[in-house]
mmCIF file of C-alpha atoms and ligand atoms in Angstrom:
data_model
loop_
_atom_site.group_PDB
_atom_site.id
_atom_site.type_symbol
_atom_site.label_atom_id
_atom_site.label_comp_id
_atom_site.label_asym_id
_atom_site.label_seq_id
_atom_site.Cartn_x
_atom_site.Cartn_y
_atom_site.Cartn_z
ATOM 1 C CA UNK A 1 -46.377 133.994 -39.263
ATOM 2 C CA UNK A 2 -46.622 135.576 -35.836
ATOM 3 C CA UNK A 3 -50.072 136.851 -36.689
ATOM 4 C CA UNK A 4 -51.523 133.341 -36.471
ATOM 5 C CA UNK A 5 -49.536 132.229 -33.426
ATOM 6 C CA UNK A 6 -51.562 131.383 -30.329
ATOM 7 C CA UNK A 7 -50.374 132.404 -26.880
ATOM 8 C CA UNK A 8 -51.569 129.133 -25.383
ATOM 9 C CA UNK A 9 -52.810 125.811 -26.702
ATOM 10 C CA UNK A 10 -55.156 123.348 -25.079
ATOM 11 C CA UNK A 11 -57.123 120.400 -26.343
ATOM 12 C CA UNK A 12 -60.489 121.693 -25.113
ATOM 13 C CA UNK A 13 -61.528 125.111 -23.892
ATOM 14 C CA UNK A 14 -62.472 123.431 -20.608
ATOM 15 C CA UNK A 15 -58.798 122.486 -20.172
ATOM 16 C CA UNK A 16 -58.076 126.153 -19.449
ATOM 17 C CA UNK A 17 -58.262 126.262 -15.676
ATOM 18 C CA UNK A 18 -59.409 129.106 -13.460
ATOM 19 C CA UNK A 19 -55.975 128.909 -11.853
ATOM 20 C CA UNK A 20 -54.181 129.486 -15.174
ATOM 21 C CA UNK A 21 -56.508 132.358 -16.038
ATOM 22 C CA UNK A 22 -55.748 133.972 -12.682
ATOM 23 C CA UNK A 23 -52.015 133.399 -13.034
ATOM 24 C CA UNK A 24 -52.094 135.074 -16.442
ATOM 25 C CA UNK A 25 -54.128 137.933 -14.958
ATOM 26 C CA UNK A 26 -56.934 137.375 -17.441
ATOM 27 C CA UNK A 27 -60.266 138.887 -16.422
ATOM 28 C CA UNK A 28 -62.161 138.558 -19.711
ATOM 29 C CA UNK A 29 -62.553 135.684 -22.144
ATOM 30 C CA UNK A 30 -63.869 136.280 -25.660
ATOM 31 C CA UNK A 31 -65.278 132.999 -26.925
ATOM 32 C CA UNK A 32 -65.708 131.492 -30.358
ATOM 33 C CA UNK A 33 -68.688 129.132 -30.690
ATOM 34 C CA UNK A 34 -68.320 126.569 -33.490
ATOM 35 C CA UNK A 35 -65.830 123.891 -32.561
ATOM 36 C CA UNK A 36 -64.852 125.763 -29.407
ATOM 37 C CA UNK A 37 -67.975 125.714 -27.202
ATOM 38 C CA UNK A 38 -69.986 123.262 -29.330
ATOM 39 C CA UNK A 39 -69.720 121.280 -32.551
ATOM 40 C CA UNK A 40 -70.753 122.996 -35.787
ATOM 41 C CA UNK A 41 -74.451 123.926 -36.032
ATOM 42 C CA UNK A 42 -75.157 122.333 -32.655
ATOM 43 C CA UNK A 43 -77.041 124.198 -29.948
ATOM 44 C CA UNK A 44 -75.718 121.782 -27.328
ATOM 45 C CA UNK A 45 -72.562 122.889 -25.523
ATOM 46 C CA UNK A 46 -69.687 120.409 -25.435
ATOM 47 C CA UNK A 47 -69.283 118.262 -22.353
ATOM 48 C CA UNK A 48 -68.269 120.296 -19.350
ATOM 49 C CA UNK A 49 -68.654 123.678 -21.052
ATOM 50 C CA UNK A 50 -71.576 124.875 -18.908
ATOM 51 C CA UNK A 51 -69.744 124.028 -15.682
ATOM 52 C CA UNK A 52 -66.562 125.642 -17.011
ATOM 53 C CA UNK A 53 -68.452 128.851 -17.859
ATOM 54 C CA UNK A 54 -70.043 128.838 -14.406
ATOM 55 C CA UNK A 55 -66.635 128.324 -12.752
ATOM 56 C CA UNK A 56 -65.145 131.205 -14.741
ATOM 57 C CA UNK A 57 -68.049 133.485 -13.896
ATOM 58 C CA UNK A 58 -67.772 132.571 -10.227
ATOM 59 C CA UNK A 59 -64.076 133.443 -10.367
ATOM 60 C CA UNK A 60 -65.045 136.898 -11.644
ATOM 61 C CA UNK A 61 -64.067 136.329 -15.279
ATOM 62 C CA UNK A 62 -66.257 138.181 -17.803
ATOM 63 C CA UNK A 63 -67.356 136.167 -20.813
ATOM 64 C CA UNK A 64 -68.430 137.373 -24.266
ATOM 65 C CA UNK A 65 -69.242 135.344 -27.367
ATOM 66 C CA UNK A 66 -67.703 136.564 -30.618
ATOM 67 C CA UNK A 67 -68.755 134.359 -33.519
ATOM 68 C CA UNK A 68 -68.500 134.666 -37.277
ATOM 69 C CA UNK A 69 -71.722 132.695 -37.654
ATOM 70 C CA UNK A 70 -75.156 134.149 -38.399
ATOM 71 C CA UNK A 71 -77.508 135.515 -35.790
ATOM 72 C CA UNK A 72 -79.886 132.558 -35.985
ATOM 73 C CA UNK A 73 -77.052 130.201 -35.083
ATOM 74 C CA UNK A 74 -75.394 132.341 -32.395
ATOM 75 C CA UNK A 75 -78.308 134.046 -30.596
ATOM 76 C CA UNK A 76 -80.131 130.957 -29.235
ATOM 77 C CA UNK A 77 -76.849 129.360 -28.211
ATOM 78 C CA UNK A 78 -75.581 132.423 -26.358
ATOM 79 C CA UNK A 79 -78.958 133.185 -24.800
ATOM 80 C CA UNK A 80 -79.388 129.716 -23.315
ATOM 81 C CA UNK A 81 -75.998 130.227 -21.646
ATOM 82 C CA UNK A 82 -76.900 133.752 -20.584
ATOM 83 C CA UNK A 83 -73.872 135.249 -22.305
ATOM 84 C CA UNK A 84 -73.567 138.525 -24.225
ATOM 85 C CA UNK A 85 -72.709 137.968 -27.889
ATOM 86 C CA UNK A 86 -71.847 139.386 -31.270
ATOM 87 C CA UNK A 87 -72.596 137.479 -34.460
ATOM 88 C CA UNK A 88 -71.034 137.968 -37.940
ATOM 89 C CA UNK A 89 -67.851 139.214 -36.272
ATOM 90 C CA UNK A 90 -65.814 138.933 -39.472
ATOM 91 C CA UNK A 91 -62.763 137.550 -37.674
ATOM 92 C CA UNK A 92 -59.846 137.936 -38.568
ATOM 93 C CA UNK A 93 -60.929 141.581 -38.500
ATOM 94 C CA UNK A 94 -60.500 142.799 -34.922
ATOM 95 C CA UNK A 95 -63.276 145.416 -34.789
ATOM 96 C CA UNK A 96 -65.979 143.368 -33.070
ATOM 97 C CA UNK A 97 -63.472 142.096 -30.537
ATOM 98 C CA UNK A 98 -62.529 145.672 -29.740
ATOM 99 C CA UNK A 99 -66.187 146.580 -29.423
ATOM 100 C CA UNK A 100 -66.807 143.704 -26.998
ATOM 101 C CA UNK A 101 -63.790 144.768 -24.921
ATOM 102 C CA UNK A 102 -65.072 148.359 -24.844
ATOM 103 C CA UNK A 103 -68.561 147.212 -23.915
ATOM 104 C CA UNK A 104 -67.182 145.221 -20.986
ATOM 105 C CA UNK A 105 -64.941 148.084 -19.915
ATOM 106 C CA UNK A 106 -62.010 145.670 -19.985
ATOM 107 C CA UNK A 107 -58.358 146.358 -20.669
ATOM 108 C CA UNK A 108 -56.728 144.593 -23.577
ATOM 109 C CA UNK A 109 -53.914 143.208 -21.478
ATOM 110 C CA UNK A 110 -56.401 141.267 -19.363
ATOM 111 C CA UNK A 111 -58.367 139.794 -22.289
ATOM 112 C CA UNK A 112 -57.927 136.437 -24.000
ATOM 113 C CA UNK A 113 -59.708 135.107 -27.084
ATOM 114 C CA UNK A 114 -60.463 131.372 -27.179
ATOM 115 C CA UNK A 115 -61.017 129.774 -30.577
ATOM 116 C CA UNK A 116 -60.173 126.851 -32.830
ATOM 117 C CA UNK A 117 -58.919 128.471 -36.047
ATOM 118 C CA UNK A 118 -55.588 130.099 -36.829
ATOM 119 C CA UNK A 119 -56.750 132.206 -39.786
ATOM 120 C CA UNK A 120 -59.816 133.671 -38.110
ATOM 121 C CA UNK A 121 -59.598 133.458 -34.313
ATOM 122 C CA UNK A 122 -55.862 133.654 -33.681
ATOM 123 C CA UNK A 123 -55.355 136.307 -36.365
ATOM 124 C CA UNK A 124 -58.216 138.405 -34.944
ATOM 125 C CA UNK A 125 -56.802 138.148 -31.426
ATOM 126 C CA UNK A 126 -53.316 139.118 -32.548
ATOM 127 C CA UNK A 127 -54.605 142.004 -34.686
ATOM 128 C CA UNK A 128 -56.576 143.178 -31.686
ATOM 129 C CA UNK A 129 -53.482 142.998 -29.492
ATOM 130 C CA UNK A 130 -54.838 140.487 -26.995
ATOM 131 C CA UNK A 131 -53.715 137.041 -25.910
ATOM 132 C CA UNK A 132 -55.165 133.923 -27.489
ATOM 133 C CA UNK A 133 -55.967 130.319 -26.661
ATOM 134 C CA UNK A 134 -56.088 127.819 -29.512
ATOM 135 C CA UNK A 135 -58.173 124.706 -28.939
ATOM 136 C CA UNK A 136 -58.308 121.542 -31.008
ATOM 137 C CA UNK A 137 -61.492 121.627 -33.116
ATOM 138 C CA UNK A 138 -64.120 119.489 -31.426
ATOM 139 C CA UNK A 139 -65.126 117.851 -34.700
ATOM 140 C CA UNK A 140 -63.523 118.276 -38.112
ATOM 141 C CA UNK A 141 -65.675 120.069 -40.653
ATOM 142 C CA UNK A 142 -66.654 118.470 -43.935
ATOM 143 C CA UNK A 143 -67.055 121.531 -46.223
ATOM 144 C CA UNK A 144 -64.214 122.062 -48.720
ATOM 145 C CA UNK A 145 -63.341 125.597 -47.541
ATOM 146 C CA UNK A 146 -62.831 124.254 -44.044
ATOM 147 C CA UNK A 147 -60.855 121.263 -45.257
ATOM 148 C CA UNK A 148 -58.594 123.618 -47.204
ATOM 149 C CA UNK A 149 -58.126 125.901 -44.200
ATOM 150 C CA UNK A 150 -57.322 122.965 -41.925
ATOM 151 C CA UNK A 151 -54.829 121.746 -44.506
ATOM 152 C CA UNK A 152 -53.131 125.165 -44.581
ATOM 153 C CA UNK A 153 -53.114 125.291 -40.777
ATOM 154 C CA UNK A 154 -51.236 122.016 -40.464
ATOM 155 C CA UNK A 155 -47.648 123.127 -41.217
ATOM 156 C CA UNK A 156 -48.057 126.184 -38.969
ATOM 157 C CA UNK A 157 -49.394 124.063 -36.126
ATOM 158 C CA UNK A 158 -46.465 121.720 -36.542
ATOM 159 C CA UNK A 159 -44.057 124.636 -36.322
ATOM 160 C CA UNK A 160 -45.716 126.095 -33.208
ATOM 161 C CA UNK A 161 -45.618 122.692 -31.555
ATOM 162 C CA UNK A 162 -41.917 122.355 -32.296
ATOM 163 C CA UNK A 163 -41.222 125.840 -30.905
ATOM 164 C CA UNK A 164 -43.123 125.071 -27.731
ATOM 165 C CA UNK A 165 -41.174 121.890 -27.088
ATOM 166 C CA UNK A 166 -37.819 123.647 -27.454
HETATM 167 MG MG1 MG B 1 -64.706 128.040 -34.567
#
């Protein structure tokens, strides 16, 4: 199940430090929105996210929002943060990620995707051939499709955790 495997795992996206990003030679972060930068449907960034984005920008890291959500959810959120964005990205398909990378003039080896879902975010990152950061979802979703996905994620997450501790 290598296609769903994250390169790195952190509790929150803000736990990824500038230092780590520099050590990994990452110059571009592609960012999921729901449950990564904010809770579902919320236009308010999670605690510390604005400062984290500012710190990354100051360190010369390019940022780009790649969300599967609709334009009316993504556009106001990204615009208040002053970030470029794509909506309806259809992750796990990698095409919009590739387009964002092209638009930024970045090289794949220096790009990392940050997201909270194995079957969309991590799969898209791996299909695109870039590194990935998996974060713990900020708030668990209530819809049945999400509950099912989270349920299917569980055994994989357990396995990845075991591998990392070995
Ligand atoms: Mg998400």
